[in-house]
Short mmCIF file of C-alpha atoms and ligand atoms in Angstrom, two decimals:
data_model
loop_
_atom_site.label_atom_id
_atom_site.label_comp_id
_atom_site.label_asym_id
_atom_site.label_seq_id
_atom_site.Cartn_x
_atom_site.Cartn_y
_atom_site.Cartn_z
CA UNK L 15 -50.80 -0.79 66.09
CA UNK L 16 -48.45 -1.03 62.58
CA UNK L 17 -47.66 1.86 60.56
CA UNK L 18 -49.97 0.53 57.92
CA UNK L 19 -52.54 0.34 60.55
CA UNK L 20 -52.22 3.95 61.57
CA UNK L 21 -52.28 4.73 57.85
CA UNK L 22 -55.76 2.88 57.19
CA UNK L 23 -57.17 4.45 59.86
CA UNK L 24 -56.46 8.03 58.94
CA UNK L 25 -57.48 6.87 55.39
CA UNK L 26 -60.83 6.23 56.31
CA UNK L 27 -61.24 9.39 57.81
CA UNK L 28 -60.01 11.43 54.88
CA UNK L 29 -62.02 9.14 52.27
CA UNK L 30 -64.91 10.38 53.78
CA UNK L 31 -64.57 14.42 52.64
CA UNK L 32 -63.34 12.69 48.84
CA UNK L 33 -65.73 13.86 45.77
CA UNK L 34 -64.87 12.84 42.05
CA UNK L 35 -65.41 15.15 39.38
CA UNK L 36 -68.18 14.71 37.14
CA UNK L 37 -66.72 15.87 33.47
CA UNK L 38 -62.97 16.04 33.72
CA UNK L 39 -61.52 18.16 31.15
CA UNK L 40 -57.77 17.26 31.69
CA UNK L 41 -55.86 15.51 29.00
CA UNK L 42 -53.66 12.85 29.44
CA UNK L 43 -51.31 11.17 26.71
CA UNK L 44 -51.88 7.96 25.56
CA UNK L 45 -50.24 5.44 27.24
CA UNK L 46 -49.03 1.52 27.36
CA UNK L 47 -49.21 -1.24 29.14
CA UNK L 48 -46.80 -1.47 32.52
CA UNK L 49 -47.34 -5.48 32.15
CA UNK L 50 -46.30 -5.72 28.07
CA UNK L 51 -43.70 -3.78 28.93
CA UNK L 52 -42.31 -6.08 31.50
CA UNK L 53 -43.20 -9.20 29.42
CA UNK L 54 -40.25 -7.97 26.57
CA UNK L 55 -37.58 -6.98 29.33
CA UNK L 56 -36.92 -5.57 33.04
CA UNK L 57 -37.45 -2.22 33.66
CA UNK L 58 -37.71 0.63 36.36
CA UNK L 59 -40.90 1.78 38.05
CA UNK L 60 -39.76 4.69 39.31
CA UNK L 61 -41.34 7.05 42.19
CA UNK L 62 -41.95 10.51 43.35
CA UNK L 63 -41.81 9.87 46.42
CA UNK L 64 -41.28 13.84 48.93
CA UNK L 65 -41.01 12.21 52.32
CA UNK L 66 -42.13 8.44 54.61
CA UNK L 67 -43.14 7.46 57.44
CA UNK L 68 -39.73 5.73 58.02
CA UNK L 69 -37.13 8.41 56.40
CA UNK L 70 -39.23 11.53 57.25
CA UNK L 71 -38.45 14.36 54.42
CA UNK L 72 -36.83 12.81 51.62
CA UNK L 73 -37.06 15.82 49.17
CA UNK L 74 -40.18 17.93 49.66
CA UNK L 75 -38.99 20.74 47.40
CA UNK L 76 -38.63 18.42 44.21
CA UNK L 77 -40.36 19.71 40.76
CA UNK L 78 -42.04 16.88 40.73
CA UNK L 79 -42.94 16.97 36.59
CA UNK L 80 -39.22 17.95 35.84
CA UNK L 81 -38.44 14.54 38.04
CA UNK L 82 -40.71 12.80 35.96
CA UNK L 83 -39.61 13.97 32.90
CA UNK L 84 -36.15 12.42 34.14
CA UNK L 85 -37.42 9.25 34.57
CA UNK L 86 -39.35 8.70 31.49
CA UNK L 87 -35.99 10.30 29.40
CA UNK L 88 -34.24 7.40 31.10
CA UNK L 89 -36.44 4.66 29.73
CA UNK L 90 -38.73 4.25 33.65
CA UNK L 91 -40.90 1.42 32.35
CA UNK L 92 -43.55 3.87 34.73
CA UNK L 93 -43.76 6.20 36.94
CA UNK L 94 -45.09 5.74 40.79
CA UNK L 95 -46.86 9.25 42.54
CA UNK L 96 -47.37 8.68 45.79
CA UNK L 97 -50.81 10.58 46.32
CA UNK L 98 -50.92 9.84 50.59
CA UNK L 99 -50.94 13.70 51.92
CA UNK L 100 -50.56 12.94 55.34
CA UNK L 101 -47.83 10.44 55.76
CA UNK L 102 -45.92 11.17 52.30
CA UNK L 103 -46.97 14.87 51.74
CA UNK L 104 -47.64 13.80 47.94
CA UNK L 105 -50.91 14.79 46.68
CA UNK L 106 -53.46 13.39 43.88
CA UNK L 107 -52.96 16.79 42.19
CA UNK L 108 -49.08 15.78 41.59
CA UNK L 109 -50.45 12.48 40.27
CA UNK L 110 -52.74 14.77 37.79
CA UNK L 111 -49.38 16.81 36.52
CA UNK L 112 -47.40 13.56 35.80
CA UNK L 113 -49.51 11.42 34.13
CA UNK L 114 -50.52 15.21 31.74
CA UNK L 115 -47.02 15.33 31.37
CA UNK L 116 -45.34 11.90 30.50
CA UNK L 117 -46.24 8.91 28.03
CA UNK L 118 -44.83 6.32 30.40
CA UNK L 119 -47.69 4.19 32.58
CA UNK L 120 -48.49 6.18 35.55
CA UNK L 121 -48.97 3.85 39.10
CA UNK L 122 -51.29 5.85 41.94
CA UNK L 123 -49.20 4.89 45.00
CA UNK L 124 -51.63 4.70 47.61
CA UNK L 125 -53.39 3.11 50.17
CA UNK L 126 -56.39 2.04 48.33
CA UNK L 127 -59.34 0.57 50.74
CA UNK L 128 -62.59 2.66 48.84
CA UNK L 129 -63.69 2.61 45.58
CA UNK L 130 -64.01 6.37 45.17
CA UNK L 131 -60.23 6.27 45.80
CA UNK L 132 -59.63 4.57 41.88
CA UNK L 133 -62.07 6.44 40.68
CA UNK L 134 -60.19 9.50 41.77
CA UNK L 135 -56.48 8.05 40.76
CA UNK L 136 -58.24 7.51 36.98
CA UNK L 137 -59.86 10.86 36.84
CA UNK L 138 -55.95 12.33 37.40
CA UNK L 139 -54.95 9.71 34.98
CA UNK L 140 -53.43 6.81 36.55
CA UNK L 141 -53.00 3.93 34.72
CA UNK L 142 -52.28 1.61 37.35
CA UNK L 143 -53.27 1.19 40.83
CA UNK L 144 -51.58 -0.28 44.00
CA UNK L 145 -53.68 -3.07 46.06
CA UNK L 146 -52.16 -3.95 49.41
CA UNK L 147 -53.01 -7.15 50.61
CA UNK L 148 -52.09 -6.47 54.51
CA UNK L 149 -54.27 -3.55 54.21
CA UNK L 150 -58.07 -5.28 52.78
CA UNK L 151 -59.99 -8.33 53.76
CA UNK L 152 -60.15 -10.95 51.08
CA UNK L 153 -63.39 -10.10 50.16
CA UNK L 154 -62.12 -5.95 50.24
CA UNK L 155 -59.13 -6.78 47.69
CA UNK L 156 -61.51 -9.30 45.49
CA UNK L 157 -64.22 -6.51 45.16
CA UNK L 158 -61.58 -3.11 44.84
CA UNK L 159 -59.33 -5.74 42.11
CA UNK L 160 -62.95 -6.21 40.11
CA UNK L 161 -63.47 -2.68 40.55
CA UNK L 162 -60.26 -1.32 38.97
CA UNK L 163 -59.78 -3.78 36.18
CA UNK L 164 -63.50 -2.88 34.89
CA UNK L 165 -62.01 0.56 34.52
CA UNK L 166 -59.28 -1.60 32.54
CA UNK L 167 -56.99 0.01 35.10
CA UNK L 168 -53.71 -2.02 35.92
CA UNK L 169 -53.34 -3.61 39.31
CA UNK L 170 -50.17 -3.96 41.38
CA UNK L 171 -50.84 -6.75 44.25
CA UNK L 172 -48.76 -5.89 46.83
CA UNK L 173 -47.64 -8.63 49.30
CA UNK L 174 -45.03 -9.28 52.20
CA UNK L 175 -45.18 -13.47 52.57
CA UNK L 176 -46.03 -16.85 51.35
CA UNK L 177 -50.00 -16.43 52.27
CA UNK L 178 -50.42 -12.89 50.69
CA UNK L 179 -48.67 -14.06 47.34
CA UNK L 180 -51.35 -17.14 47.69
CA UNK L 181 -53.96 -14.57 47.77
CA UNK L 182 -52.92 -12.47 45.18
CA UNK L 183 -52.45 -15.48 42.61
CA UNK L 184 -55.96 -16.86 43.84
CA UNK L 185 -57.07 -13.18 42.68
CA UNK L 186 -55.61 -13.52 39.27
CA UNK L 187 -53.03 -10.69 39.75
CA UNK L 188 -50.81 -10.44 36.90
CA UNK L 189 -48.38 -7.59 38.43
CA UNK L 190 -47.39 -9.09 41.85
CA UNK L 191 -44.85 -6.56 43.66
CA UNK L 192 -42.84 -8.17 46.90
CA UNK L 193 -42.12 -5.46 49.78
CA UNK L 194 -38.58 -5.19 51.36
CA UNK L 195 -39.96 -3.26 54.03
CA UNK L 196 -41.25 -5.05 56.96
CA UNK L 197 -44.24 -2.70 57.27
CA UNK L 198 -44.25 -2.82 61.42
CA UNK L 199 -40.17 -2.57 61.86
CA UNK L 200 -39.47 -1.01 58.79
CA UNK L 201 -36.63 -2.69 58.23
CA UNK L 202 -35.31 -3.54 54.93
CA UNK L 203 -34.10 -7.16 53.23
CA UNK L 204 -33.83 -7.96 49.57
CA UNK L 205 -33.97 -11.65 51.09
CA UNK L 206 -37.87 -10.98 51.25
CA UNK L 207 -37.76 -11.02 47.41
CA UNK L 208 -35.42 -14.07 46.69
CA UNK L 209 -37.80 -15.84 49.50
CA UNK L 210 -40.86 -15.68 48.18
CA UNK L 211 -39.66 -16.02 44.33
CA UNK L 212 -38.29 -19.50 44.77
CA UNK L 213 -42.34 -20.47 44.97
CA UNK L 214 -43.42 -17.86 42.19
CA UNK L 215 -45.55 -18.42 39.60
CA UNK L 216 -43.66 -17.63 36.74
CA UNK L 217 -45.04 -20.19 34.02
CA UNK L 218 -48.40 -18.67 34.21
CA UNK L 219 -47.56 -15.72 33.07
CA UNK L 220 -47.33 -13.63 36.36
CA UNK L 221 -44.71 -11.11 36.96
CA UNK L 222 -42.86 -9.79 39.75
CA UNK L 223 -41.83 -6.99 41.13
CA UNK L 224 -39.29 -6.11 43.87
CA UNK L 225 -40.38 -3.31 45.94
CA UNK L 226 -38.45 -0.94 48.46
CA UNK L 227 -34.60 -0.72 49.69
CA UNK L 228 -33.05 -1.01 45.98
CA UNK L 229 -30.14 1.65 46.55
CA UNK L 230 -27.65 0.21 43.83
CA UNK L 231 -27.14 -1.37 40.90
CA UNK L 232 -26.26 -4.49 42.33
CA UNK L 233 -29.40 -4.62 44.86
CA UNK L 234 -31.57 -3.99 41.41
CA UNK L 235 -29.39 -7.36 39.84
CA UNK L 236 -29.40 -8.93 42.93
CA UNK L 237 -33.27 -9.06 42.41
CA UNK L 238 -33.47 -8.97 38.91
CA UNK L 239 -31.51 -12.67 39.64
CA UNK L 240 -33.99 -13.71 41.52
CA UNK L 241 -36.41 -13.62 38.70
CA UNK L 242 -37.60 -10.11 39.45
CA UNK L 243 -38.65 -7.96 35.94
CA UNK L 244 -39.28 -4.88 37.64
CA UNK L 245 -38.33 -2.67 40.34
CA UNK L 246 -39.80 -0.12 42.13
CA UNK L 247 -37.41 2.55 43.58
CA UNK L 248 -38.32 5.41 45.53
CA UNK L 249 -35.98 6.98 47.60
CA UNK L 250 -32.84 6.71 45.54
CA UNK L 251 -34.24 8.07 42.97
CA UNK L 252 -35.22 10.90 45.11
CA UNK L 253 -32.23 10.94 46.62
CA UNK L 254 -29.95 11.10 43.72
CA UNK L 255 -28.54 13.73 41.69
CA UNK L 256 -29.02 12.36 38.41
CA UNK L 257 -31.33 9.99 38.56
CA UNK L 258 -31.49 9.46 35.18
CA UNK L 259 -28.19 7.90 35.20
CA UNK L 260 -28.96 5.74 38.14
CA UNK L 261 -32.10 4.40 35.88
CA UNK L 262 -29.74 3.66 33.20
CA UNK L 263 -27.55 1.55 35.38
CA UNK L 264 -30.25 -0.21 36.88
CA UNK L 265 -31.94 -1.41 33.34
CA UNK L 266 -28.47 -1.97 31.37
CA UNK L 267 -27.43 -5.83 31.57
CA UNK L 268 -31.24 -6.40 31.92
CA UNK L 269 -32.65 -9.22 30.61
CA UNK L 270 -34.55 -9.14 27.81
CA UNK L 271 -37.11 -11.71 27.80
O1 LIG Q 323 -41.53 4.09 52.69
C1 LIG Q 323 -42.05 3.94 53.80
O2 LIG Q 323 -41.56 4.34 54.86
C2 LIG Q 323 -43.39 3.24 53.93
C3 LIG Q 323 -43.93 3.05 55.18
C4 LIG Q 323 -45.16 2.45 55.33
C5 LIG Q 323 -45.86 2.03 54.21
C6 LIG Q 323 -45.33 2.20 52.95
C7 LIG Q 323 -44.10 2.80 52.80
N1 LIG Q 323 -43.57 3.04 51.55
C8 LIG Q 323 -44.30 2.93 50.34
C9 LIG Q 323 -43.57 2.18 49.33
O3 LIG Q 323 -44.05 1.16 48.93
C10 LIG Q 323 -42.26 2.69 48.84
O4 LIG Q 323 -42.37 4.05 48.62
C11 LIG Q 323 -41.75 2.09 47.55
O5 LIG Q 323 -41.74 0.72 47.58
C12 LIG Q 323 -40.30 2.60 47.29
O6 LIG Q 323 -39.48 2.29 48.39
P1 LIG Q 323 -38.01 2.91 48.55
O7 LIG Q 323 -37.29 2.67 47.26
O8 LIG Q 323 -37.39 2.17 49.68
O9 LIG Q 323 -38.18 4.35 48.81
#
């Protein structure tokens, strides 16, 4: 059994004790588009991100709206929550306190294989969901991808070879993201992202986006090379003492498009 199995199969046990709530009264700021933001130039999705399954605690003790208020000062083209209690110890209620707090797009980093789990992420204001190809049956990821973008929700398609990104362009996914991490080793290669772009369909309009292992400047060029307009970091961000600074790095010498 794979990590991401494990995961699934814990999610389905917790989706079953979800509700939604009926009249939300929260307010959330207006916000743009992830994808016309990444059509102009490269940019910086960075995540809140308190612990993984393959670093263990990362930094469970982070004020997680004063980290996001870092990010989005820094120019983060969005910001990623990761909502998965169990294996991340984030929570949907720190996705609700970004996205009240920041203007940037806000990405519900989780394991999505239920409907009532976007309905939830856009009730605490997500703008963007993540689909995981390894982790839905075609006919799971064509149904949940309908489902979301009737909510005019953003999708991220998240894949890890040549026959996921198949899927995912089959699907119409504009935002395709490209995972480092080998979900059953866990270990890390940029390589996956220069692999699978030399096939990408950049002329029709697609974009992609390097996920995982980005520690440095040069790792976010390296992929940015590669024809790569956004990033997604995590645990350098989390790591860092001024992330902020490490954002700045990351976008400056970016292409604009
Ligand atoms: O990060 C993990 O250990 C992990 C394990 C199993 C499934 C997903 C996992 N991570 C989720 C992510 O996609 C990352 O948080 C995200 O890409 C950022 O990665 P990083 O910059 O390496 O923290």
């Amino acid at each position: 059994m794979t990590i991401l199995d494990k995961i699934i199969a814990t999610k389905r046990q917790e989706i079953k004790h979800y509700t939604t709530i009926q009249e939300s009264k929260d307010v959330f700021p207006e916000k743009p588009r992830l994808t016309d933001h990444l059509r102009n130039k490269n940019g910086v999705i960075s995540e809140i991100k308190r612990a993984s399954p393959s670093k263990g605690d990362i930094h469970t003790t982070v004020d997680i709206v004063a980290q996001a208020k870092k990010y989005e000062e820094a120019g983060a083209a969005a910001i990623s929550v990761l909502t998965d209690e169990t294996y991340f110890k984030g929570s949907i209620d720190d996705l609700r306190l970004v996205a009240q707090a920041v203007s940037v797009p806000v990405l519900c980093k989780d394991f999505m294989i239920s409907e009532i789990q976007i309905d939830r992420a856009k009730q605490a204001g997500a703008t963007i969901i993540l689909l995981i190809v390894a982790a839905l049956e075609k006919e799971e990821l064509e149904q949940l991808y309908r489902y979301a973008k009737a909510q005019s929700l953003e999708i991220l398609v998240e894949v890890h070879d040549e026959k996921e990104m198949a899927l995912a362009v089959e699907l119409g996914a504009e935002l395709i993201g490209v995972n480092n991490r080998n979900l059953k080793t866990f270990e890390v290669s940029l390589e996956r992202t220069a692999e699978l772009a030399k096939n990408f369909p950049f002329n029709s309009g697609r974009i992609l986006i390097s996920e995982s292992g980005l520690h440095t400047k040069e790792d976010a060029q390296f992929v940015y090379g590669c024809g790569a307009s956004g990033i997604l970091v995590g645990e350098a961000l989390m790591r860092s003492e001024n992330p902020g600074a490490w954002i700045r790095e990351a976008i400056k010498g970016a292409v604009v498009r």
